[in-house]
Every structure is written in structure tokens, then in C-alpha cells.
Coordinates of C-alpha atoms and ligand atoms in Angstrom, one line a residue:
X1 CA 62.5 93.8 179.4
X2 CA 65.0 96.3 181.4
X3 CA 67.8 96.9 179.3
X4 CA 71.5 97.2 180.3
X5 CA 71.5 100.2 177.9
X6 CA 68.7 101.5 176.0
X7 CA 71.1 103.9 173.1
X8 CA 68.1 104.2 171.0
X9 CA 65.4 105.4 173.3
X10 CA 68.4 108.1 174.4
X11 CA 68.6 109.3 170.5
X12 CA 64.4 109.4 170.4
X13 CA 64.2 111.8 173.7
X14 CA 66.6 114.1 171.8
X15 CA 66.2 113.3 168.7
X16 CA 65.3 116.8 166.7
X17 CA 68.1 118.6 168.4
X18 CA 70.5 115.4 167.2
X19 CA 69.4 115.4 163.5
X20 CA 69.9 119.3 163.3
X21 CA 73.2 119.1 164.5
X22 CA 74.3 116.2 162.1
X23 CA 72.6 118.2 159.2
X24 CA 74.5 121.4 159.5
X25 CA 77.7 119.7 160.0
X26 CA 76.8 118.4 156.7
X27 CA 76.1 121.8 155.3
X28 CA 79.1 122.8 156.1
X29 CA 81.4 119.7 155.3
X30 CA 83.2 120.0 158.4
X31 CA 83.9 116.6 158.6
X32 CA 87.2 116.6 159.9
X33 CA 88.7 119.5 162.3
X34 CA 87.1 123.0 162.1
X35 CA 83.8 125.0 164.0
X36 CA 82.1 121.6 165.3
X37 CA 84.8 119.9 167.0
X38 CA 86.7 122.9 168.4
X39 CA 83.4 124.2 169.7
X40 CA 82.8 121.0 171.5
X41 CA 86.7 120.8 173.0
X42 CA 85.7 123.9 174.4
X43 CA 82.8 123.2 175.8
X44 CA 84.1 120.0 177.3
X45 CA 86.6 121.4 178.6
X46 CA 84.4 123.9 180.5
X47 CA 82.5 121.1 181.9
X48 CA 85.3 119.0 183.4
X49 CA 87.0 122.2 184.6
X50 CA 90.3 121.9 182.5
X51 CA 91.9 124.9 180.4
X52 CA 92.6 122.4 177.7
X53 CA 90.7 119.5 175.6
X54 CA 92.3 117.9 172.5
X55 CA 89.2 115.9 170.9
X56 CA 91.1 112.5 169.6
X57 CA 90.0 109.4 167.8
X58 CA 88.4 106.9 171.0
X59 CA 89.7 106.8 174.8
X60 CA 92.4 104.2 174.5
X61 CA 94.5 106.4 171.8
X62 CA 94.3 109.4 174.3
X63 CA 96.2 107.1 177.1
X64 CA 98.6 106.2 174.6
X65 CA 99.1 110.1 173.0
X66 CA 99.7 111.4 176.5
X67 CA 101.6 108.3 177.7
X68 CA 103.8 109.2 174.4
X69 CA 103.9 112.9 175.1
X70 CA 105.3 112.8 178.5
X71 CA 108.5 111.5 176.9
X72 CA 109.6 108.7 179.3
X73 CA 112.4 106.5 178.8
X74 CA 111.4 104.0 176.9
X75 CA 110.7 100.6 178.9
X76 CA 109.5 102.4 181.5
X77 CA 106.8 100.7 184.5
X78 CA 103.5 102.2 184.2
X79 CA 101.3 101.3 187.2
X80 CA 97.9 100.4 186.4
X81 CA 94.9 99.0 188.7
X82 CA 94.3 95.4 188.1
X83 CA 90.5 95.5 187.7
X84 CA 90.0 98.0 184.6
X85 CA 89.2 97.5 180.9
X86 CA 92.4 95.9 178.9
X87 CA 92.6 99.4 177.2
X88 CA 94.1 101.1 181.0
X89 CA 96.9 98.9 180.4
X90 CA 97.2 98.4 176.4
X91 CA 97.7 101.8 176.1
X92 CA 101.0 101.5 178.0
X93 CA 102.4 98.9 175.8
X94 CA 101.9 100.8 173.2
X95 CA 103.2 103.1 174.1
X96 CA 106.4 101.6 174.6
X97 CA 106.5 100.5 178.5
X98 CA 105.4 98.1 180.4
X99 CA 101.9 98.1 182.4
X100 CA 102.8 97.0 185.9
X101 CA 99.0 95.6 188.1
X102 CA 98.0 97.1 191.3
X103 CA 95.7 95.4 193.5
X104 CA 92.1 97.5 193.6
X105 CA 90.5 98.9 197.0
X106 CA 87.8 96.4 198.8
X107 CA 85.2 99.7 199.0
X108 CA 85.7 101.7 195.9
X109 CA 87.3 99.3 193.3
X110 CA 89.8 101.4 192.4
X111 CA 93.3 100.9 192.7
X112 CA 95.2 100.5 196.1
X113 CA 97.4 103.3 197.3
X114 CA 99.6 101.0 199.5
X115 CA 99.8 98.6 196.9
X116 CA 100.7 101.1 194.4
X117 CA 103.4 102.4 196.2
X118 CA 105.2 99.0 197.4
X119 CA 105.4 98.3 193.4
X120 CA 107.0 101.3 192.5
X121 CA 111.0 101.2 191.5
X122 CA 113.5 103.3 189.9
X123 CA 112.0 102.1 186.4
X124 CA 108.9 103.5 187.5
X125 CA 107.5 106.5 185.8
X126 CA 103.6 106.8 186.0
X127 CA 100.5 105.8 187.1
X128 CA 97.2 105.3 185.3
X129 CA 94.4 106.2 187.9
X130 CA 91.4 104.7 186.4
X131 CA 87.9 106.1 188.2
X132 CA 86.6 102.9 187.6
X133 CA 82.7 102.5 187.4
X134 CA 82.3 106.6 187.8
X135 CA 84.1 106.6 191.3
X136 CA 86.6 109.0 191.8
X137 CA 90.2 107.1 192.7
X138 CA 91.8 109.1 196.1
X139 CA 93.7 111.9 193.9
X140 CA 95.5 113.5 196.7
X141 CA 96.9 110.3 197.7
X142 CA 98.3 109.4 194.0
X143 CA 99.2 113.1 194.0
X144 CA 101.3 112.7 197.0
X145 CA 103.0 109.8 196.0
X146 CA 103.5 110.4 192.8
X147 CA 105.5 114.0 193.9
X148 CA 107.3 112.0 196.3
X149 CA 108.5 109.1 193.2
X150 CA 108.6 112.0 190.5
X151 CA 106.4 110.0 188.5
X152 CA 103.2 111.6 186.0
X153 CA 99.4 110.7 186.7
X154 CA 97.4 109.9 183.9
X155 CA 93.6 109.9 184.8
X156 CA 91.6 107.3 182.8
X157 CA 88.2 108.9 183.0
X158 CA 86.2 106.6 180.5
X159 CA 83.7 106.0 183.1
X160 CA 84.1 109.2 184.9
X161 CA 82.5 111.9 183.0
X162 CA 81.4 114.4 185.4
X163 CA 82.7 112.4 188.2
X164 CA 84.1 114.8 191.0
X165 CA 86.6 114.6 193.8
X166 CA 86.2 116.8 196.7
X167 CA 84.1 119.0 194.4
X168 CA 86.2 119.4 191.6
X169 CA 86.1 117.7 188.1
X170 CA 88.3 114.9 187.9
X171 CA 90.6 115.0 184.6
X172 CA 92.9 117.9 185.1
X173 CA 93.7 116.5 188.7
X174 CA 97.0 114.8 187.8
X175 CA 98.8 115.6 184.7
X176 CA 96.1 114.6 182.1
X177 CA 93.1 113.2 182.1
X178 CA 91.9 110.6 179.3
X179 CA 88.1 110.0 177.8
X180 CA 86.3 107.7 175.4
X181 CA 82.9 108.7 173.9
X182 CA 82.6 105.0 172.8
X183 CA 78.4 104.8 172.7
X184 CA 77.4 102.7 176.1
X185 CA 79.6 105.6 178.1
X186 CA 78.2 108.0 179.9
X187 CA 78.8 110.8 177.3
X188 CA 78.7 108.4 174.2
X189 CA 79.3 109.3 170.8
X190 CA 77.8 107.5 167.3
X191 CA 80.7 105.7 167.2
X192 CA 84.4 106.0 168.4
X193 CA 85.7 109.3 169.8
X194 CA 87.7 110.5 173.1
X195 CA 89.4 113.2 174.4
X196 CA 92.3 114.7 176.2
X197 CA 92.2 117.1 179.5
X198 CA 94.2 118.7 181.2
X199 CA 95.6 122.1 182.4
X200 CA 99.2 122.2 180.6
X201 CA 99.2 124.1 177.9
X202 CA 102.4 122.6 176.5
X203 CA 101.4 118.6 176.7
X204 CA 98.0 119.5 175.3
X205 CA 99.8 121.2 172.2
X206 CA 102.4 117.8 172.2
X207 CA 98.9 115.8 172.5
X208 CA 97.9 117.8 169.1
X209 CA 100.5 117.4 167.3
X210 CA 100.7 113.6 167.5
X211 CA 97.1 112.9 167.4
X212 CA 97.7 114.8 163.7
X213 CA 100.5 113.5 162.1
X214 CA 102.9 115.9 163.8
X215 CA 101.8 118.3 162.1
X216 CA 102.8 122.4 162.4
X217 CA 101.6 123.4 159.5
X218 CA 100.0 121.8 156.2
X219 CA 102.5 119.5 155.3
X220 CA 104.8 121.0 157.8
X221 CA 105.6 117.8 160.2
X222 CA 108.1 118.3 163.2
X223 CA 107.7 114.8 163.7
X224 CA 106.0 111.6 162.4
X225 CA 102.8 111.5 164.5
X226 CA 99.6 109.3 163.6
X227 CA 96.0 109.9 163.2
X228 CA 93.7 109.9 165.6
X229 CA 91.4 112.7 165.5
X230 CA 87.6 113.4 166.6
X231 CA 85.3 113.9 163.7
X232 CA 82.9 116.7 163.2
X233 CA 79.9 114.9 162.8
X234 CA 80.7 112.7 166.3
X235 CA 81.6 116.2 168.2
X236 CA 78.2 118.0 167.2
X237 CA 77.0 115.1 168.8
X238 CA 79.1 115.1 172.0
X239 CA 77.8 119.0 172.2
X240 CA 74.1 118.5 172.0
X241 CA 74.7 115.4 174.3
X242 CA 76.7 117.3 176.4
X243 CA 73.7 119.5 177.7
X244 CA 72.4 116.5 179.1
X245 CA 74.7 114.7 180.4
X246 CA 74.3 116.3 184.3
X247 CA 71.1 115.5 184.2
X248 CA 71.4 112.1 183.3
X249 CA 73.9 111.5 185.9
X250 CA 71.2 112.5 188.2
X251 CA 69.2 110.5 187.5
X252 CA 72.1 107.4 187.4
X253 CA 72.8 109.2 191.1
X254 CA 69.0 108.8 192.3
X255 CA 68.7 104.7 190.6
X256 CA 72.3 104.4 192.2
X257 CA 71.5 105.9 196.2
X258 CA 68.0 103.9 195.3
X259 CA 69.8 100.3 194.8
X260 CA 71.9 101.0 198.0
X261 CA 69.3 101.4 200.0
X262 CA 67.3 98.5 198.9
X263 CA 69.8 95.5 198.2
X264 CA 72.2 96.3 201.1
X265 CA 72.1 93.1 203.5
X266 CA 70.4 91.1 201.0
X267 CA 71.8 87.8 200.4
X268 CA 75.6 88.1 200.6
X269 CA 75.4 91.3 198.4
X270 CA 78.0 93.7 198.6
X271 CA 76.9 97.1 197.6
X272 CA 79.6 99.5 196.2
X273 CA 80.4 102.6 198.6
X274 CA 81.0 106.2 197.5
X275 CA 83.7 107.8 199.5
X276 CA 82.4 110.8 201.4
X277 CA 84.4 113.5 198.9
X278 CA 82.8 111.4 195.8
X279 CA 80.5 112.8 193.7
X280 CA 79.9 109.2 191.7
X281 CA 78.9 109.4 188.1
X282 CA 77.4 105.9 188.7
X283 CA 78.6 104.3 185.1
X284 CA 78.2 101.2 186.4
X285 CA 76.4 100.4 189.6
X286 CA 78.4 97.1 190.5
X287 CA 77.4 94.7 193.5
X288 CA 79.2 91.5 194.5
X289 CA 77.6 88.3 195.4
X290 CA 79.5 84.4 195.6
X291 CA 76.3 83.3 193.8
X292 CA 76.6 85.4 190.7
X293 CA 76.0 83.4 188.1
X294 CA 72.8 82.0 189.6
X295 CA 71.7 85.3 190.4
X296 CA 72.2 86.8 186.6
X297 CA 70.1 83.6 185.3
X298 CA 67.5 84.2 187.9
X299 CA 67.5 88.5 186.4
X300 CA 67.6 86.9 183.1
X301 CA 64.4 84.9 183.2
X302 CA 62.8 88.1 184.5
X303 CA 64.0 90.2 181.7
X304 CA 66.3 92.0 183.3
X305 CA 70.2 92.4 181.6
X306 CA 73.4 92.9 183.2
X307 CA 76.7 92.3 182.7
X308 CA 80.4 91.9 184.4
X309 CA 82.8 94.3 184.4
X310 CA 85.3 92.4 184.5
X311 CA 85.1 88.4 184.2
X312 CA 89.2 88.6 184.4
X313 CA 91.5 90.6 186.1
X314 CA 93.9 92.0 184.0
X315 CA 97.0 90.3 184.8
X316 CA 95.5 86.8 184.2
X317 CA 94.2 87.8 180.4
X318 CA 96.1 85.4 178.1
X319 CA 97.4 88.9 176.8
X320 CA 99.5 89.2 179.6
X321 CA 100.8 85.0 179.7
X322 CA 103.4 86.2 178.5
X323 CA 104.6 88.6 181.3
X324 CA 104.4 85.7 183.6
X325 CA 102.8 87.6 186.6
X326 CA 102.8 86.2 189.7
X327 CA 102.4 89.0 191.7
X328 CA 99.4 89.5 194.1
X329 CA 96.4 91.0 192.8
X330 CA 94.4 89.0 195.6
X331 CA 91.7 91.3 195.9
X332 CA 91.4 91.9 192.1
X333 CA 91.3 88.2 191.5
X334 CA 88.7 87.7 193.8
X335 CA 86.2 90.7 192.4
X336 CA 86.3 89.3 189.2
X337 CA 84.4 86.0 190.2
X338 CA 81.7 88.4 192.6
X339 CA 81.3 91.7 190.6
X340 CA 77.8 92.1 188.6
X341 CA 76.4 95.1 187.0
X342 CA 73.1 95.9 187.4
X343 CA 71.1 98.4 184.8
X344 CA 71.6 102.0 185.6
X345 CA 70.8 104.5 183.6
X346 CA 68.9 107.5 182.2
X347 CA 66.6 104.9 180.4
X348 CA 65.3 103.5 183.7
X349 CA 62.0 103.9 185.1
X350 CA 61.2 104.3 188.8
X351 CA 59.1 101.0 188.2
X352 CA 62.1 99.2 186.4
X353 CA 64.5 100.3 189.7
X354 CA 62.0 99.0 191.7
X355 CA 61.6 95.6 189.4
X356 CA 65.2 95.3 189.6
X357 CA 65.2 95.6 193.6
X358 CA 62.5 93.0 193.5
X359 CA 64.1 90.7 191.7
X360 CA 67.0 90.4 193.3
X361 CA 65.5 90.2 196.3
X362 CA 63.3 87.3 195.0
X363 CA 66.1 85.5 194.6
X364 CA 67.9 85.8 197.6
X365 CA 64.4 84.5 199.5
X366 CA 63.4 88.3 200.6
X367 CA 60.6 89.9 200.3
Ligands
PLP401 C1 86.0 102.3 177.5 C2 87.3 102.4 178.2 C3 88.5 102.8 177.6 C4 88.7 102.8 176.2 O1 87.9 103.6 175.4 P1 87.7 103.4 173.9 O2 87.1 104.7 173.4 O3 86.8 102.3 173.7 O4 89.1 103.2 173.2 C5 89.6 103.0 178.4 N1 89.5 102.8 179.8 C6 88.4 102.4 180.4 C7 88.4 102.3 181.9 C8 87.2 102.2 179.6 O5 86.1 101.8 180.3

């Protein structure tokens, strides 16, 4: 069997430096706030080259805490990519404005700068760049644009830990950058958790405040806020997970260069493409094929699991019937009925890379 994700075997190769941590955050009964987590906001921050991290309660809550700390009118558009998780685009509603879909780039899958900026209006007043799979979206050209149109950039780095674009972190790029530590990511907690980047010093205090109640001072509120807050135990995690995590990406890097090699020009496959500034964190290594759902029953008899991400674009979720979109997300559209995942991971084995290869190769009649 080659898993899609193998969460326990991760926790066994690390296992006494895990059970330490969650014992002395124990000891210490810093459950919620205090040494653990701001020690580990640090550190994160360090490692995606922000000035600021504000650890918060999972990765769609951080899209909606800096969506509500920018302060737009409300109603506003928010321009998201069509081919993301529902969470890109939930977090705008809300958030009070409306998610507006993007078509997606044939090469990288992420969202299409010409696209993007024939959509944009005077209600415009972000975008939500999501580095979909672990591929960094083109951040100069959002940048650019979004200069031109006065509108904010949040980054929706869920996939995208460690990802970089032309060598630097992605995160603090645009205005913020948004992370989930939801367990299958690539820096996954024991449960929910995400975080906030970014290099303003002001949003990341407004972020703060919000994600806790509002809160100045012990029951000093400026404001109503809500609750959404990373716990200690989940952030001692994070911080002995976080020592890892560039070497697991490696390794997704090596499985990820080693796929492209061997399935490209097999079948119909389309192999996903790194731009040449990229430095892909490889989340998901996603191919295309018209014969998909043979293909994943021909993997599945040979004990190998994928998956789709995603089945359905956004815009044609019954979530969003009620927007009645009709606009053209061609490209989007089409992805959805090719895209397959294919295990990458840490977990995997030269021999289960080179089982994978094979199998897919099987199928399509090559050797
Ligand atoms: C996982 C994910 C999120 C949401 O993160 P949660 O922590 O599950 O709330 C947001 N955006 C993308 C692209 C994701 O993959």
C-alpha cells in the first residue's frame, strides 16, 4: 500500500522529541497564549522571512482576520482563483464581501494575471493569491497590478509553506500572508491551527486584537473581536515540526523532479511545471489526464491512493448557485475533470516513487 499521507509514520520518526514537547507544555499549563506559542510565531516567522506571525485558530480564520483588518468597505469584490479550496473564497464572505473567480494559468494552476485584471472594477478591493499546490503565484505581477488598482494582496499560503518566489519566502510578499497547520499540510499541526505573516507591524497588531476578542488588556476590549487563537500544545508541535519541515520538502522536491521526469509524454499526462523563479514546495504533485477516473481505479487496484484537488471549480459549488455565475472560468472548469494527485511526500520510498512511475505507466501501455 502507498499512502496519500502517512501522519502516523511522520509522528513515529519524531516521536520522542514530540512527546517531550507536549509534556512540558503540560508542565507548565500553557495551554492557551504564553512561552510555547509566542516562541513558535517567532520562529515561524524567521522561517518564512516576515517580521511578524500572529499564530490563529486554522488557515481559513486568518483570510478572514486580515480580510476584516484591512477595513474595506463593506461589499467589496475580492478576487480569488477559481481552482482553490472553498476556504480561499469563504473567507471573503465572511468577511463581508463578495469573492469574485479568476480563471487559473494552463502551466502553474494558479490564478491568471490577465484574467484577474479584466475583472477588476471600482468595487474591487483585493485579491487572494493562493500558491496553490506549493507553487508560487507570479507576485510581481499581482504586485503590479494591484499598485496600479489600489487594491491589498492577501497570500493564501496553506499549501505553500516554504515555498519561494525569486528566492524569497512567499507570505510577506503582498500585504499578508495566510497559513493553515490543518494535519495533511505540509507543516501540519494535531489538529486545527494557522497563522498570519506579514511585515506591517500595525495589521499584525489589528490581526491580534481580533483573533482575541479585541482585546487590549484583560477585560479591556476596543472592540468586539472573536476567538480564534493557536493553542500551546498545537504550537510546541509546529516548533519541533518546524525543524523538519525543509527537509521534508526536499525530499517532496526530489519525488516531485523524479515524477516529471518519468511520467512526462506518457499517455496524455500533463505534468505540472515550476516557473523558473519557483522554488515549489510540492504539496501536491498534480498531473492531468482525460482518462482520470480509469487511471485512479487502475492505481487503486495496485494499492496506490490519490486524490483530486479539486473535483469542482469553485464557482460551480452549489455554495455559490446562488451568485448565479456565468462568467468564464474555462480553463478552471476544464482542470477540474483532468487534475489527479499523486502521493508525494516525506513518507515515500525511492521504491514507492518508482511503483508509482510504474504504475502509471502500466496503464497507459508503457513500459
Ligand atoms: C487548507 C486550506 C485552507 C484552509 O485551512 P484550514 O486550516 O483548514 O482552515 C485555505 N486555503 C487553502 C488553499 C487550503 O488548502
Amino acid at each position: 500500500m502507498i499512502k496519500f499521507l502517512d501522519l502516523y509514520g511522520q509522528y513515529q520518526s519524531i516521536a520522542p522529541e514530540i512527546d517531550a514537547a507536549i509534556s512540558e507544555v503540560i508542565r507548565q499549563s500553557a495551554f492557551i497564549g504564553g512561552a510555547p506559542v509566542q516562541t513558535f510565531e517567532r520562529e515561524f516567522a524567521a522561517y518564512q522571512e516576515a517580521e511578524h506571525c500572529v499564530g490563529v485558530g486554522n488557515g481559513t480564520d486568518a483570510i478572514e482576520i486580515v480580510l476584516e483588518a484591512f477595513g474595506l468597505p463593506k461589499g467589496s469584490e475580492v478576487l480569488v482563483p477559481a481552482n482553490t479550496f472553498i476556504a480561499s473564497s469563504e473567507a471573503v464572505t465572511r468577511a463581508g464581501h463578495t469573492p469574485v473567480f479568476c480563471d487559473v494559468e494552463e502551466d502553474s494552476y494558479t490564478i491568471d494575471i490577465n484574467d484577474l485584471e479584466s475583472r477588476i472594477n471600482e468595487k474591487t478591493h483585493a485579491i487572494i493569491a493562493v500558491h496553490l499546490y506549493g507553487h508560487p503565484c507570479d507576485m510581481d505581477a499581482i504586485l503590479a497590478l494591484a499598485r496600479r488598482h489600489n487594491l491589498r494582496v492577501v497570500e493564501d499560503c496553506a499549501q505553500a509553506h516554504g515555498a519561494r518566489y525569486k528566492g524569497r519566502r512567499v507570505g510577506a510578499l503582498g500585504d499578508a500572508g495566510t497559513f493553515s497547520f490543518y494535519p495533511g499540510k505540509n507543516l501540519g499541526a494535531y489538529g486545527d491551527g494557522g497563522a498570519i505573516v506579514t511585515n506591517d507591524k500595525d495589521l499584525a497588531g489589528r490581526c491580534r486584537m481580533i483573533a482575541n476578542h479585541g482585546r487590549v488588556d484583560k477585560y479591556d476590549h476596543l472592540f468586539e473581536g472573536r476567538n480564534s487563537r493557536l493553542d500551546g500544545l498545537q504550537a510546541s508541535i509546529l516548533s519541533v515540526k518546524l525543524k523538519h519541515l525543509d527537509s521534508w520538502i526536499k525530499r517532496r522536491n526530489e519525488i516531485g523532479v523524479y515524477y516529471n521526469e518519468h511520467l512526462r509524454g506518457v499517455g496524455d499526462v500533463i505534468t505540472p511545471r515550476t516557473a523558473d523563479d519557483a522554488f515549489h514546495a510540492y504539496h501536491l504533485y498534480v498531473v492531468r489526464t482525460r482518462q482520470r477516473a480509469a487511471l485512479i481505479a487502475h492505481l487503486g487496484k495496485n494499492g496506490i491512493q490519490c486524490g483530486i484537488h479539486y473535483p469542482i471549480a469553485l464557482p460551480r459549488l452549489k455554495a455559490y448557485a446562488h451568485l448565479q455565475i456565468h462568467q468564464n472560468t474555462a480553463r478552471a472548469d476544464r482542470m477540474a475533470t483532468e487534475v489527479l494527485s499523486l502521493p508525494i511526500g516525506e513518507h515515500l520510498t525511492k521504491e514507492d516513487a518508482l511503483a508509482v512511475v510504474g504504475c502509471v505507466r502500466s496503464f497507459f501501455g508503457r513500459a
